[in-house]
PDB file of C-alpha atoms in Angstrom:
ATOM      1  CA  MET B 464      88.382 -17.677 -50.016  1.00 57.00           C
ATOM      2  CA  ALA B 465      87.209 -20.432 -52.296  1.00 60.00           C
ATOM      3  CA  GLY B 466      88.267 -23.010 -49.749  1.00 63.00           C
ATOM      4  CA  LYS B 467      86.253 -21.376 -46.953  1.00 63.00           C
ATOM      5  CA  ALA B 468      83.155 -21.235 -49.123  1.00 66.00           C
ATOM      6  CA  ALA B 469      83.530 -24.905 -49.963  1.00 68.00           C
ATOM      7  CA  LYS B 470      83.829 -25.821 -46.295  1.00 68.00           C
ATOM      8  CA  GLY B 471      80.731 -23.804 -45.414  1.00 68.00           C
ATOM      9  CA  GLN B 472      78.680 -25.473 -48.120  1.00 74.00           C
ATOM     10  CA  ALA B 473      79.850 -28.876 -46.972  1.00 75.00           C
ATOM     11  CA  PHE B 474      78.757 -28.030 -43.365  1.00 72.00           C
ATOM     12  CA  LYS B 475      75.296 -26.974 -44.551  1.00 76.00           C
ATOM     13  CA  ASP B 476      74.969 -30.145 -46.574  1.00 76.00           C
ATOM     14  CA  ALA B 477      75.847 -32.166 -43.477  1.00 74.00           C
ATOM     15  CA  LEU B 478      73.165 -30.383 -41.372  1.00 72.00           C
ATOM     16  CA  ARG B 479      70.382 -30.794 -43.943  1.00 75.00           C
ATOM     17  CA  PRO B 480      69.596 -34.481 -43.079  1.00 72.00           C
ATOM     18  CA  LEU B 481      69.553 -33.586 -39.407  1.00 69.00           C
ATOM     19  CA  ARG B 482      66.996 -30.823 -39.971  1.00 69.00           C
ATOM     20  CA  ARG B 483      64.777 -33.217 -41.905  1.00 69.00           C
ATOM     21  CA  ALA B 484      64.893 -35.728 -39.069  1.00 64.00           C
ATOM     22  CA  LEU B 485      64.012 -33.283 -36.295  1.00 62.00           C
ATOM     23  CA  PRO B 486      60.252 -32.797 -37.120  1.00 58.00           C
ATOM     24  CA  LYS B 487      59.811 -36.544 -37.350  1.00 57.00           C
ATOM     25  CA  ALA B 488      60.831 -37.022 -33.724  1.00 54.00           C
ATOM     26  CA  ALA B 489      57.766 -37.240 -31.493  1.00 57.00           C
ATOM     27  CA  PRO B 490      57.715 -34.772 -28.586  1.00 61.00           C
ATOM     28  CA  ALA B 491      58.110 -36.252 -25.212  1.00 63.00           C
ATOM     29  CA  HIS B 492      54.671 -36.718 -23.532  1.00 70.00           C
ATOM     30  CA  ILE B 493      54.499 -35.692 -19.901  1.00 77.00           C
ATOM     31  CA  ALA B 494      51.546 -37.229 -18.086  1.00 78.00           C
ATOM     32  CA  PRO B 495      49.632 -34.818 -15.768  1.00 83.00           C
ATOM     33  CA  PRO B 496      49.720 -35.592 -12.086  1.00 85.00           C
ATOM     34  CA  PRO B 497      46.796 -37.667 -10.868  1.00 85.00           C
ATOM     35  CA  PRO B 498      43.999 -35.730  -9.094  1.00 85.00           C
ATOM     36  CA  PRO B 499      44.024 -35.861  -5.330  1.00 85.00           C
ATOM     37  CA  ALA B 500      41.819 -38.443  -3.769  1.00 83.00           C
ATOM     38  CA  PRO B 501      38.535 -37.010  -2.390  1.00 84.00           C
ATOM     39  CA  GLU B 502      38.256 -36.677   1.327  1.00 83.00           C
ATOM     40  CA  PRO B 503      35.903 -39.179   2.897  1.00 83.00           C
ATOM     41  CA  GLU B 504      32.567 -37.749   4.034  1.00 83.00           C
ATOM     42  CA  PRO B 505      32.235 -37.465   7.796  1.00 80.00           C
ATOM     43  CA  VAL B 506      29.928 -39.834   9.572  1.00 82.00           C
ATOM     44  CA  PHE B 507      26.921 -38.001  11.022  1.00 78.00           C
ATOM     45  CA  SER B 508      26.842 -40.093  14.185  1.00 80.00           C
ATOM     46  CA  GLU B 509      30.514 -39.367  14.838  1.00 81.00           C
ATOM     47  CA  LEU B 510      30.108 -35.606  14.374  1.00 80.00           C
ATOM     48  CA  PHE B 511      27.371 -35.381  17.016  1.00 80.00           C
ATOM     49  CA  ALA B 512      28.530 -38.152  19.273  1.00 81.00           C
ATOM     50  CA  ASP B 513      28.998 -35.752  22.212  1.00 83.00           C
ATOM     51  CA  VAL B 514      25.620 -33.987  21.816  1.00 82.00           C
ATOM     52  CA  GLN B 515      23.113 -34.633  24.581  1.00 81.00           C
ATOM     53  CA  PRO B 516      19.364 -34.240  23.910  1.00 78.00           C
ATOM     54  CA  LEU B 517      17.501 -31.606  25.901  1.00 77.00           C
ATOM     55  CA  LYS B 518      15.268 -32.721  28.662  1.00 77.00           C
ATOM     56  CA  THR B 519      11.569 -32.046  28.249  1.00 74.00           C
ATOM     57  CA  ASP B 520      10.113 -29.645  30.824  1.00 72.00           C
ATOM     58  CA  ASN B 521       6.457 -30.425  30.059  1.00 74.00           C
ATOM     59  CA  ARG B 522       5.778 -26.744  29.370  1.00 73.00           C
ATOM     60  CA  TYR B 523       2.904 -25.658  27.173  1.00 72.00           C
ATOM     61  CA  PRO B 524       3.539 -22.532  25.067  1.00 73.00           C
ATOM     62  CA  HIS B 525       1.041 -19.828  25.893  1.00 73.00           C
ATOM     63  CA  ARG B 526      -0.751 -18.595  22.790  1.00 78.00           C
ATOM     64  CA  LEU B 527      -2.613 -15.328  22.751  1.00 76.00           C
ATOM     65  CA  PRO B 528      -6.260 -15.593  21.763  1.00 78.00           C
ATOM     66  CA  ALA B 529      -7.248 -14.372  18.324  1.00 74.00           C
ATOM     67  CA  PRO B 530      -8.674 -10.844  18.212  1.00 67.00           C
ATOM     68  CA  PRO B 531     -12.464 -10.749  18.282  1.00 64.00           C
ATOM     69  CA  HIS B 532     -14.257 -10.435  14.998  1.00 60.00           C
ATOM     70  CA  TRP B 533     -16.944  -7.803  15.057  1.00 57.00           C
ATOM     71  CA  PRO B 534     -19.732  -8.992  12.766  1.00 54.00           C
ATOM     72  CA  ARG B 535     -21.651  -6.619  10.592  1.00 55.00           C
ATOM     73  CA  HIS B 536     -24.873  -5.417  12.128  1.00 53.00           C
ATOM     74  CA  SER B 537     -27.960  -4.234  10.403  1.00 54.00           C
ATOM     75  CA  ALA B 538     -29.858  -1.168  11.523  1.00 53.00           C
ATOM     76  CA  ALA B 539     -32.501  -3.406  13.142  1.00 56.00           C
ATOM     77  CA  GLN B 540     -29.874  -5.257  15.163  1.00 54.00           C
ATOM     78  CA  ALA B 541     -28.331  -1.981  16.303  1.00 52.00           C
ATOM     79  CA  HIS B 542     -31.668  -0.882  17.784  1.00 56.00           C
ATOM     80  CA  ALA B 543     -32.357  -4.337  19.236  1.00 56.00           C
ATOM     81  CA  ASN B 544     -29.000  -4.369  21.088  1.00 54.00           C
ATOM     82  CA  PRO B 545     -28.594  -0.993  22.816  1.00 54.00           C
ATOM     83  CA  ARG B 546     -25.085   0.229  23.641  1.00 54.00           C
ATOM     84  CA  PRO B 547     -24.098  -0.307  27.289  1.00 56.00           C
ATOM     85  CA  ASN B 548     -22.750   3.247  27.719  1.00 56.00           C
ATOM     86  CA  ALA B 549     -25.190   5.042  25.476  1.00 55.00           C
ATOM     87  CA  HIS B 550     -26.399   7.332  28.275  1.00 54.00           C
ATOM     88  CA  ILE B 551     -22.836   8.627  28.712  1.00 52.00           C
ATOM     89  CA  THR B 552     -21.720   9.036  25.115  1.00 48.00           C
ATOM     90  CA  ASP B 553     -24.992  10.397  23.757  1.00 49.00           C
ATOM     91  CA  SER B 554     -24.876  13.328  26.151  1.00 47.00           C
ATOM     92  CA  MET B 555     -21.501  14.373  24.683  1.00 46.00           C
ATOM     93  CA  VAL B 556     -22.456  14.253  21.006  1.00 45.00           C
ATOM     94  CA  GLY B 557     -23.409  17.889  20.798  1.00 45.00           C
ATOM     95  CA  TRP B 558     -20.092  19.024  22.288  1.00 48.00           C
ATOM     96  CA  PHE B 559     -17.944  17.965  19.339  1.00 52.00           C
ATOM     97  CA  GLU B 560     -20.104  16.567  16.525  1.00 54.00           C
ATOM     98  CA  PRO B 561     -23.697  17.108  15.419  1.00 55.00           C
ATOM     99  CA  ALA B 562     -26.225  14.493  16.481  1.00 56.00           C
ATOM    100  CA  THR B 563     -27.720  14.280  12.964  1.00 65.00           C
ATOM    101  CA  ILE B 564     -26.033  13.351   9.699  1.00 71.00           C
ATOM    102  CA  ASP B 565     -26.727  15.723   6.826  1.00 77.00           C
ATOM    103  CA  PRO B 566     -27.127  14.000   3.432  1.00 84.00           C
ATOM    104  CA  SER B 567     -25.903  17.125   1.599  1.00 88.00           C
ATOM    105  CA  PHE B 568     -24.350  20.523   2.114  1.00 90.00           C
ATOM    106  CA  VAL B 569     -23.984  23.694   0.062  1.00 90.00           C
ATOM    107  CA  ARG B 570     -21.999  26.714   1.173  1.00 91.00           C
ATOM    108  CA  ALA B 571     -23.746  30.049   1.560  1.00 88.00           C
ATOM    109  CA  GLY B 572     -23.527  32.157  -1.554  1.00 87.00           C
ATOM    110  CA  MET B 573     -23.641  29.238  -3.998  1.00 88.00           C
ATOM    111  CA  GLN B 574     -26.370  28.997  -6.610  1.00 86.00           C
ATOM    112  CA  ARG B 575     -29.485  27.063  -5.662  1.00 82.00           C
ATOM    113  CA  HIS B 576     -29.106  24.478  -8.426  1.00 90.00           C
ATOM    114  CA  THR B 577     -25.514  23.568  -7.407  1.00 91.00           C
ATOM    115  CA  LEU B 578     -26.571  20.376  -5.594  1.00 91.00           C
ATOM    116  CA  LYS B 579     -28.788  19.335  -8.492  1.00 91.00           C
ATOM    117  CA  LYS B 580     -25.922  19.734 -10.957  1.00 92.00           C
ATOM    118  CA  LEU B 581     -23.591  17.853  -8.616  1.00 92.00           C
ATOM    119  CA  ARG B 582     -26.000  14.901  -8.353  1.00 89.00           C
ATOM    120  CA  GLN B 583     -26.506  14.824 -12.130  1.00 90.00           C
ATOM    121  CA  GLY B 584     -22.764  14.568 -12.778  1.00 89.00           C
ATOM    122  CA  HIS B 585     -22.237  18.054 -14.191  1.00 91.00           C
ATOM    123  CA  TRP B 586     -18.681  17.967 -12.778  1.00 91.00           C
ATOM    124  CA  PRO B 587     -16.894  14.691 -13.615  1.00 91.00           C
ATOM    125  CA  VAL B 588     -15.311  12.793 -10.743  1.00 90.00           C
ATOM    126  CA  VAL B 589     -11.542  12.922 -11.250  1.00 89.00           C
ATOM    127  CA  ALA B 590     -10.312  11.365  -7.985  1.00 90.00           C
ATOM    128  CA  GLU B 591     -11.565   8.876  -5.394  1.00 91.00           C
ATOM    129  CA  LEU B 592     -10.612   8.073  -1.808  1.00 91.00           C
ATOM    130  CA  ASP B 593     -11.698   4.933   0.077  1.00 91.00           C
ATOM    131  CA  LEU B 594     -11.527   5.345   3.863  1.00 89.00           C
ATOM    132  CA  HIS B 595     -12.702   1.867   4.843  1.00 86.00           C
ATOM    133  CA  GLY B 596     -10.736   0.425   7.764  1.00 82.00           C
ATOM    134  CA  LEU B 597      -9.120   3.718   8.823  1.00 85.00           C
ATOM    135  CA  SER B 598      -9.452   5.387  12.193  1.00 83.00           C
ATOM    136  CA  ARG B 599     -10.962   8.855  12.314  1.00 82.00           C
ATOM    137  CA  PHE B 600      -7.514  10.403  12.720  1.00 85.00           C
ATOM    138  CA  ASP B 601      -5.982   8.551   9.750  1.00 87.00           C
ATOM    139  CA  ALA B 602      -9.073   9.271   7.689  1.00 87.00           C
ATOM    140  CA  GLN B 603      -8.751  12.992   8.361  1.00 87.00           C
ATOM    141  CA  GLN B 604      -5.125  13.006   7.197  1.00 88.00           C
ATOM    142  CA  HIS B 605      -5.895  11.086   3.990  1.00 89.00           C
ATOM    143  CA  LEU B 606      -8.850  13.350   3.264  1.00 90.00           C
ATOM    144  CA  ALA B 607      -6.812  16.522   3.781  1.00 89.00           C
ATOM    145  CA  VAL B 608      -4.130  15.290   1.366  1.00 90.00           C
ATOM    146  CA  LEU B 609      -6.727  14.360  -1.268  1.00 90.00           C
ATOM    147  CA  LEU B 610      -8.414  17.775  -1.177  1.00 91.00           C
ATOM    148  CA  HIS B 611      -5.081  19.583  -1.289  1.00 89.00           C
ATOM    149  CA  ARG B 612      -3.751  17.629  -4.281  1.00 89.00           C
ATOM    150  CA  ALA B 613      -7.038  17.833  -6.151  1.00 89.00           C
ATOM    151  CA  ARG B 614      -6.997  21.638  -5.936  1.00 88.00           C
ATOM    152  CA  GLN B 615      -3.341  21.726  -6.964  1.00 86.00           C
ATOM    153  CA  HIS B 616      -4.205  19.881 -10.183  1.00 85.00           C
ATOM    154  CA  GLY B 617      -7.255  22.029 -10.876  1.00 84.00           C
ATOM    155  CA  GLN B 618      -9.714  19.225 -10.067  1.00 83.00           C
ATOM    156  CA  CYS B 619     -13.006  20.301  -8.566  1.00 88.00           C
ATOM    157  CA  CYS B 620     -15.016  17.095  -7.995  1.00 93.00           C
ATOM    158  CA  VAL B 621     -13.911  14.052  -6.000  1.00 93.00           C
ATOM    159  CA  ARG B 622     -15.629  10.999  -4.514  1.00 93.00           C
ATOM    160  CA  VAL B 623     -15.053  10.135  -0.841  1.00 93.00           C
ATOM    161  CA  ILE B 624     -16.119   6.652   0.298  1.00 90.00           C
ATOM    162  CA  HIS B 625     -16.595   6.504   4.075  1.00 86.00           C
ATOM    163  CA  GLY B 626     -18.918   3.505   4.286  1.00 85.00           C
ATOM    164  CA  LYS B 627     -22.320   3.167   5.904  1.00 80.00           C
ATOM    165  CA  GLY B 628     -20.991   2.227   9.330  1.00 70.00           C
ATOM    166  CA  LEU B 629     -22.722  -1.151   9.610  1.00 67.00           C
ATOM    167  CA  GLY B 630     -19.397  -2.926  10.142  1.00 61.00           C
ATOM    168  CA  SER B 631     -18.424  -0.930  13.218  1.00 60.00           C
ATOM    169  CA  ARG B 632     -18.351  -2.467  16.671  1.00 58.00           C
ATOM    170  CA  GLU B 633     -21.720  -1.126  17.710  1.00 56.00           C
ATOM    171  CA  GLY B 634     -23.294  -1.033  14.272  1.00 56.00           C
ATOM    172  CA  LEU B 635     -23.371   2.779  14.195  1.00 62.00           C
ATOM    173  CA  PRO B 636     -21.608   5.011  11.664  1.00 70.00           C
ATOM    174  CA  VAL B 637     -18.452   6.756  12.832  1.00 75.00           C
ATOM    175  CA  LEU B 638     -16.598   7.981   9.743  1.00 83.00           C
ATOM    176  CA  LYS B 639     -19.853   8.811   8.015  1.00 84.00           C
ATOM    177  CA  GLN B 640     -20.582  11.473  10.603  1.00 84.00           C
ATOM    178  CA  VAL B 641     -17.138  12.919  11.203  1.00 85.00           C
ATOM    179  CA  ILE B 642     -16.218  13.082   7.496  1.00 88.00           C
ATOM    180  CA  ARG B 643     -19.284  15.166   6.710  1.00 89.00           C
ATOM    181  CA  THR B 644     -18.571  17.427   9.674  1.00 87.00           C
ATOM    182  CA  TRP B 645     -15.004  18.010   8.501  1.00 88.00           C
ATOM    183  CA  LEU B 646     -16.131  18.737   4.948  1.00 90.00           C
ATOM    184  CA  ARG B 647     -18.662  21.330   6.154  1.00 89.00           C
ATOM    185  CA  HIS B 648     -15.871  23.225   7.910  1.00 88.00           C
ATOM    186  CA  HIS B 649     -13.263  22.876   5.165  1.00 89.00           C
ATOM    187  CA  PRO B 650     -12.732  26.324   3.594  1.00 89.00           C
ATOM    188  CA  HIS B 651     -12.390  24.956   0.037  1.00 91.00           C
ATOM    189  CA  VAL B 652     -15.449  22.655   0.030  1.00 92.00           C
ATOM    190  CA  LEU B 653     -18.324  24.318  -1.809  1.00 93.00           C
ATOM    191  CA  ALA B 654     -20.855  21.481  -1.594  1.00 93.00           C
ATOM    192  CA  PHE B 655     -21.294  17.761  -1.168  1.00 94.00           C
ATOM    193  CA  CYS B 656     -24.082  15.234  -1.611  1.00 92.00           C
ATOM    194  CA  GLU B 657     -24.568  11.504  -1.323  1.00 90.00           C
ATOM    195  CA  ALA B 658     -23.691   9.476  -4.407  1.00 89.00           C
ATOM    196  CA  ASP B 659     -26.212   7.357  -6.259  1.00 87.00           C
ATOM    197  CA  ASP B 660     -26.587   3.654  -5.481  1.00 83.00           C
ATOM    198  CA  ALA B 661     -24.188   2.623  -8.257  1.00 81.00           C
ATOM    199  CA  GLN B 662     -21.416   4.770  -6.743  1.00 82.00           C
ATOM    200  CA  GLY B 663     -21.881   3.858  -3.072  1.00 81.00           C
ATOM    201  CA  GLY B 664     -25.191   5.443  -2.070  1.00 84.00           C
ATOM    202  CA  ALA B 665     -25.239   6.730   1.496  1.00 83.00           C
ATOM    203  CA  GLY B 666     -21.719   5.375   2.032  1.00 87.00           C
ATOM    204  CA  ALA B 667     -20.086   7.793  -0.412  1.00 90.00           C
ATOM    205  CA  LEU B 668     -20.048  11.522  -1.104  1.00 92.00           C
ATOM    206  CA  LEU B 669     -19.533  13.656  -4.183  1.00 94.00           C
ATOM    207  CA  VAL B 670     -17.516  16.680  -3.071  1.00 94.00           C
ATOM    208  CA  LEU B 671     -17.312  19.928  -5.038  1.00 94.00           C
ATOM    209  CA  LEU B 672     -14.136  21.927  -4.419  1.00 93.00           C
ATOM    210  CA  ARG B 673     -13.133  25.493  -5.022  1.00 88.00           C
ATOM    211  CA  ARG B 674     -10.491  25.460  -7.726  1.00 78.00           C
ATOM    212  CA  ASP B 675      -7.077  26.843  -6.933  1.00 67.00           C
ATOM    213  CA  SER B 676      -7.277  29.626  -9.518  1.00 56.00           C
ATOM    214  CA  GLU B 677      -8.841  33.032  -9.956  1.00 40.00           C
ATOM    215  CA  GLY B 678     -11.845  34.178 -11.906  1.00 37.00           C
ATOM    216  CA  LEU B 679     -14.249  31.427 -10.841  1.00 42.00           C
ATOM    217  CA  GLY B 680     -17.964  31.889 -10.641  1.00 45.00           C
ATOM    218  CA  SER B 681     -20.079  31.246  -7.580  1.00 46.00           C
ATOM    219  CA  ASP B 682     -20.824  27.683  -8.744  1.00 49.00           C
ATOM    220  CA  GLY B 683     -17.161  26.655  -8.992  1.00 51.00           C
ATOM    221  CA  ARG B 684     -16.871  27.012 -12.768  1.00 48.00           C
TER     222      ARG B 684
END
């Protein structure tokens, strides 16, 4: 047993110098492969060498004319330039719309001072609708939605801006007349009047609505 132990110790002693020499040996360095050479850029003239230019046909592109611009007319210009078909359209005014434009309206059964309180701002304006640039059909839809939502939120006074009509084609009001006619026939409109000059004057209306709740007085309160 002693002899085997001596041989094992002698073998370890022989390996010790080899272990010390191993870390000193530098690892073999393997160089990375060189990057591939970039492909040469194609020559533009070679790419389109077989392309033939189109022949000119001497055509001129037809461009549509710009839409006419209808200038604003004053009331004096509207009377100075009568409408060409006035004798036809004026005879039909009474069939669908009144010939006169009412500056205010109050529903039967309301108190006499309702319009006065409306003009003086007794009911604050909580919503506003500008109808400039809309056709009469689009204006009616927007107005119906405004009145419906205002009543849903318990709001009783709104401002409707329909304009004075001086920018129309013939210098005569269109929305100003039809909007007031619609409001007169709306079941939830109690009254309306023209706003003061700071809020649009004759081109805007203050509209008093019946609130969507019970127990209201005859003046909307």
